[in-house]
Amino acid sequence: MSDVALAAIARVLDQKYLRGEALFRQGDMRSVVDDLYTEDAQYVTPRLRVLRGREAIFAFFEAIKREIGEVKVYPVCLWGDPQRVVYQLCNTVRRAPGDGAVSHAHYIAAFRKVGTDWLCEMEVVAPGHIEAPASSHAAAAQEAGA
């Protein structure tokens, strides 16, 4: 796999996460889900509940949005085959509304190319955070001064 291809995909996903954070703050869960997930996506919650499809994921996000005031995504690394699927490993920080409690989570997501876009087909979320491997695009961007 070309590092250039992965870097281009990383930029697409980084923009999606930034858009998603803004839409989440606005309470627009429908746009968050439609922009990020495939129609047949699967989402595994921290309590190991498997959600299938955009509608189930949307309903889950709608139900928890009152508990989460803000979400910030920190990409850790990206790898895979840009012709089929790439895997994104990220940390998230969630802050409850009104300067509430902060919680940390991390996840791995599998993205596939749908037309000209990259959409998530599987996401597995877990509590806590992970350390960034030295080879991650986030680490490389920091080293490059981006």
PDB file of C-alpha atoms in Angstrom:
ATOM      1  CA  MET A   1       0.000   0.000   0.000  1.00  0.00           C
ATOM      2  CA  SER A   2       1.222   3.439  -0.851  1.00  0.00           C
ATOM      3  CA  ASP A   3       1.865   5.842   2.015  1.00  0.00           C
ATOM      4  CA  VAL A   4       0.486   8.571  -0.279  1.00  0.00           C
ATOM      5  CA  ALA A   5      -2.825   6.686  -0.678  1.00  0.00           C
ATOM      6  CA  LEU A   6      -3.125   6.180   3.072  1.00  0.00           C
ATOM      7  CA  ALA A   7      -2.327   9.832   3.732  1.00  0.00           C
ATOM      8  CA  ALA A   8      -5.095  10.902   1.324  1.00  0.00           C
ATOM      9  CA  ILE A   9      -7.601   8.575   3.020  1.00  0.00           C
ATOM     10  CA  ALA A  10      -6.477   9.828   6.440  1.00  0.00           C
ATOM     11  CA  ARG A  11      -7.246  13.412   5.356  1.00  0.00           C
ATOM     12  CA  VAL A  12     -10.754  12.351   4.231  1.00  0.00           C
ATOM     13  CA  LEU A  13     -11.423  10.608   7.545  1.00  0.00           C
ATOM     14  CA  ASP A  14      -9.972  13.467   9.592  1.00  0.00           C
ATOM     15  CA  GLN A  15     -12.390  15.858   7.840  1.00  0.00           C
ATOM     16  CA  LYS A  16     -15.281  13.479   8.514  1.00  0.00           C
ATOM     17  CA  TYR A  17     -14.407  13.397  12.216  1.00  0.00           C
ATOM     18  CA  LEU A  18     -14.200  17.203  12.395  1.00  0.00           C
ATOM     19  CA  ARG A  19     -17.558  17.529  10.623  1.00  0.00           C
ATOM     20  CA  GLY A  20     -19.014  14.852  12.904  1.00  0.00           C
ATOM     21  CA  GLU A  21     -17.837  16.668  16.033  1.00  0.00           C
ATOM     22  CA  ALA A  22     -19.513  19.887  14.861  1.00  0.00           C
ATOM     23  CA  LEU A  23     -22.737  18.100  13.903  1.00  0.00           C
ATOM     24  CA  PHE A  24     -22.745  16.260  17.244  1.00  0.00           C
ATOM     25  CA  ARG A  25     -22.478  19.583  19.128  1.00  0.00           C
ATOM     26  CA  GLN A  26     -25.441  20.834  17.088  1.00  0.00           C
ATOM     27  CA  GLY A  27     -27.429  17.710  17.994  1.00  0.00           C
ATOM     28  CA  ASP A  28     -27.681  16.578  14.361  1.00  0.00           C
ATOM     29  CA  MET A  29     -27.237  12.832  14.918  1.00  0.00           C
ATOM     30  CA  ARG A  30     -28.880  12.008  11.579  1.00  0.00           C
ATOM     31  CA  SER A  31     -26.168  13.810   9.599  1.00  0.00           C
ATOM     32  CA  VAL A  32     -23.402  12.341  11.781  1.00  0.00           C
ATOM     33  CA  VAL A  33     -24.598   8.799  11.084  1.00  0.00           C
ATOM     34  CA  ASP A  34     -25.353   9.341   7.376  1.00  0.00           C
ATOM     35  CA  ASP A  35     -21.950  10.940   6.747  1.00  0.00           C
ATOM     36  CA  LEU A  36     -19.936   8.308   8.592  1.00  0.00           C
ATOM     37  CA  TYR A  37     -21.612   4.886   8.344  1.00  0.00           C
ATOM     38  CA  THR A  38     -22.638   2.508   5.549  1.00  0.00           C
ATOM     39  CA  GLU A  39     -26.309   1.467   5.371  1.00  0.00           C
ATOM     40  CA  ASP A  40     -25.375  -1.986   6.714  1.00  0.00           C
ATOM     41  CA  ALA A  41     -22.799  -0.824   9.294  1.00  0.00           C
ATOM     42  CA  GLN A  42     -22.327  -2.652  12.561  1.00  0.00           C
ATOM     43  CA  TYR A  43     -21.461  -0.807  15.775  1.00  0.00           C
ATOM     44  CA  VAL A  44     -20.364  -2.637  18.928  1.00  0.00           C
ATOM     45  CA  THR A  45     -20.976  -0.573  22.067  1.00  0.00           C
ATOM     46  CA  PRO A  46     -18.675  -0.616  25.116  1.00  0.00           C
ATOM     47  CA  ARG A  47     -21.203  -2.985  26.751  1.00  0.00           C
ATOM     48  CA  LEU A  48     -20.882  -5.340  23.745  1.00  0.00           C
ATOM     49  CA  ARG A  49     -24.300  -4.621  22.303  1.00  0.00           C
ATOM     50  CA  VAL A  50     -24.162  -5.088  18.515  1.00  0.00           C
ATOM     51  CA  LEU A  51     -26.116  -2.486  16.546  1.00  0.00           C
ATOM     52  CA  ARG A  52     -26.862  -3.287  12.904  1.00  0.00           C
ATOM     53  CA  GLY A  53     -27.573  -0.624  10.300  1.00  0.00           C
ATOM     54  CA  ARG A  54     -27.731   3.141  10.227  1.00  0.00           C
ATOM     55  CA  GLU A  55     -31.149   3.293  11.886  1.00  0.00           C
ATOM     56  CA  ALA A  56     -30.019   1.319  14.939  1.00  0.00           C
ATOM     57  CA  ILE A  57     -26.830   3.388  15.220  1.00  0.00           C
ATOM     58  CA  PHE A  58     -28.838   6.612  14.843  1.00  0.00           C
ATOM     59  CA  ALA A  59     -31.286   5.520  17.577  1.00  0.00           C
ATOM     60  CA  PHE A  60     -28.366   4.718  19.905  1.00  0.00           C
ATOM     61  CA  PHE A  61     -26.706   8.108  19.324  1.00  0.00           C
ATOM     62  CA  GLU A  62     -30.033   9.894  19.785  1.00  0.00           C
ATOM     63  CA  ALA A  63     -30.513   8.099  23.109  1.00  0.00           C
ATOM     64  CA  ILE A  64     -27.067   8.982  24.485  1.00  0.00           C
ATOM     65  CA  LYS A  65     -26.692  12.532  23.157  1.00  0.00           C
ATOM     66  CA  ARG A  66     -28.241  13.986  26.324  1.00  0.00           C
ATOM     67  CA  GLU A  67     -25.491  12.317  28.377  1.00  0.00           C
ATOM     68  CA  ILE A  68     -22.677  13.544  26.138  1.00  0.00           C
ATOM     69  CA  GLY A  69     -22.246  17.237  25.573  1.00  0.00           C
ATOM     70  CA  GLU A  70     -19.200  17.043  23.333  1.00  0.00           C
ATOM     71  CA  VAL A  71     -17.034  14.433  21.632  1.00  0.00           C
ATOM     72  CA  LYS A  72     -13.491  14.961  20.379  1.00  0.00           C
ATOM     73  CA  VAL A  73     -11.836  12.323  18.169  1.00  0.00           C
ATOM     74  CA  TYR A  74      -8.070  11.796  18.132  1.00  0.00           C
ATOM     75  CA  PRO A  75      -6.961   9.525  15.268  1.00  0.00           C
ATOM     76  CA  VAL A  76      -4.103   7.231  16.262  1.00  0.00           C
ATOM     77  CA  CYS A  77      -3.256   5.195  13.162  1.00  0.00           C
ATOM     78  CA  LEU A  78      -4.596   4.069   9.810  1.00  0.00           C
ATOM     79  CA  TRP A  79      -3.670   0.993   7.802  1.00  0.00           C
ATOM     80  CA  GLY A  80      -5.098  -1.406   5.212  1.00  0.00           C
ATOM     81  CA  ASP A  81      -5.752  -1.729   1.496  1.00  0.00           C
ATOM     82  CA  PRO A  82      -7.144   1.436  -0.138  1.00  0.00           C
ATOM     83  CA  GLN A  83      -8.884  -0.663  -2.800  1.00  0.00           C
ATOM     84  CA  ARG A  84     -11.119  -2.369  -0.248  1.00  0.00           C
ATOM     85  CA  VAL A  85     -10.885  -1.451   3.420  1.00  0.00           C
ATOM     86  CA  VAL A  86      -8.815   0.655   5.790  1.00  0.00           C
ATOM     87  CA  TYR A  87      -8.733   0.444   9.562  1.00  0.00           C
ATOM     88  CA  GLN A  88      -8.744   3.518  11.763  1.00  0.00           C
ATOM     89  CA  LEU A  89      -7.757   3.393  15.402  1.00  0.00           C
ATOM     90  CA  CYS A  90      -8.870   6.430  17.437  1.00  0.00           C
ATOM     91  CA  ASN A  91      -9.172   7.768  20.960  1.00  0.00           C
ATOM     92  CA  THR A  92     -12.175   9.848  21.972  1.00  0.00           C
ATOM     93  CA  VAL A  93     -12.829  12.227  24.827  1.00  0.00           C
ATOM     94  CA  ARG A  94     -16.418  12.814  25.864  1.00  0.00           C
ATOM     95  CA  ARG A  95     -17.554  15.631  28.120  1.00  0.00           C
ATOM     96  CA  ALA A  96     -20.965  15.590  29.735  1.00  0.00           C
ATOM     97  CA  PRO A  97     -23.104  18.719  29.243  1.00  0.00           C
ATOM     98  CA  GLY A  98     -22.410  21.795  31.380  1.00  0.00           C
ATOM     99  CA  ASP A  99     -18.747  21.169  32.219  1.00  0.00           C
ATOM    100  CA  GLY A 100     -19.625  17.671  33.371  1.00  0.00           C
ATOM    101  CA  ALA A 101     -17.542  14.551  33.751  1.00  0.00           C
ATOM    102  CA  VAL A 102     -14.979  13.599  31.121  1.00  0.00           C
ATOM    103  CA  SER A 103     -14.749  10.021  29.904  1.00  0.00           C
ATOM    104  CA  HIS A 104     -12.284   8.382  27.552  1.00  0.00           C
ATOM    105  CA  ALA A 105     -12.854   5.663  24.997  1.00  0.00           C
ATOM    106  CA  HIS A 106     -11.091   4.196  22.014  1.00  0.00           C
ATOM    107  CA  TYR A 107     -12.221   2.287  18.988  1.00  0.00           C
ATOM    108  CA  ILE A 108     -11.219   0.540  15.847  1.00  0.00           C
ATOM    109  CA  ALA A 109     -13.260   1.130  12.721  1.00  0.00           C
ATOM    110  CA  ALA A 110     -13.209  -0.572   9.337  1.00  0.00           C
ATOM    111  CA  PHE A 111     -13.939   1.765   6.415  1.00  0.00           C
ATOM    112  CA  ARG A 112     -14.712   0.718   2.868  1.00  0.00           C
ATOM    113  CA  LYS A 113     -14.901   2.777  -0.285  1.00  0.00           C
ATOM    114  CA  VAL A 114     -18.480   3.451  -1.370  1.00  0.00           C
ATOM    115  CA  GLY A 115     -18.494   5.304  -4.686  1.00  0.00           C
ATOM    116  CA  THR A 116     -15.965   8.076  -4.113  1.00  0.00           C
ATOM    117  CA  ASP A 117     -16.444   8.200  -0.339  1.00  0.00           C
ATOM    118  CA  TRP A 118     -15.090   6.175   2.585  1.00  0.00           C
ATOM    119  CA  LEU A 119     -17.750   4.956   5.033  1.00  0.00           C
ATOM    120  CA  CYS A 120     -17.496   2.940   8.224  1.00  0.00           C
ATOM    121  CA  GLU A 121     -18.796  -0.630   7.964  1.00  0.00           C
ATOM    122  CA  MET A 122     -17.794  -1.801  11.469  1.00  0.00           C
ATOM    123  CA  GLU A 123     -16.886   0.056  14.640  1.00  0.00           C
ATOM    124  CA  VAL A 124     -15.951  -1.466  17.986  1.00  0.00           C
ATOM    125  CA  VAL A 125     -15.830   0.876  20.984  1.00  0.00           C
ATOM    126  CA  ALA A 126     -14.167   0.257  24.358  1.00  0.00           C
ATOM    127  CA  PRO A 127     -13.551   2.336  27.502  1.00  0.00           C
ATOM    128  CA  GLY A 128     -10.116   3.850  28.104  1.00  0.00           C
ATOM    129  CA  HIS A 129      -7.520   5.087  25.662  1.00  0.00           C
ATOM    130  CA  ILE A 130      -4.575   3.671  23.751  1.00  0.00           C
ATOM    131  CA  GLU A 131      -1.075   4.919  23.179  1.00  0.00           C
ATOM    132  CA  ALA A 132      -0.283   6.089  19.652  1.00  0.00           C
ATOM    133  CA  PRO A 133       2.177   3.857  17.808  1.00  0.00           C
ATOM    134  CA  ALA A 134       5.209   5.709  16.465  1.00  0.00           C
ATOM    135  CA  SER A 135       4.155   4.875  12.897  1.00  0.00           C
ATOM    136  CA  SER A 136       0.719   6.517  13.088  1.00  0.00           C
ATOM    137  CA  HIS A 137      -0.170   9.289  10.681  1.00  0.00           C
ATOM    138  CA  ALA A 138      -0.975  11.517  13.659  1.00  0.00           C
ATOM    139  CA  ALA A 139       2.553  11.037  15.011  1.00  0.00           C
ATOM    140  CA  ALA A 140       4.009  11.636  11.565  1.00  0.00           C
ATOM    141  CA  ALA A 141       1.991  14.838  11.188  1.00  0.00           C
ATOM    142  CA  GLN A 142       3.216  16.089  14.563  1.00  0.00           C
ATOM    143  CA  GLU A 143       6.796  15.338  13.612  1.00  0.00           C
ATOM    144  CA  ALA A 144       6.301  17.188  10.338  1.00  0.00           C
ATOM    145  CA  GLY A 145       4.958  20.194  12.223  1.00  0.00           C
ATOM    146  CA  ALA A 146       1.410  19.932  10.860  1.00  0.00           C
TER     147      ALA A 146
END
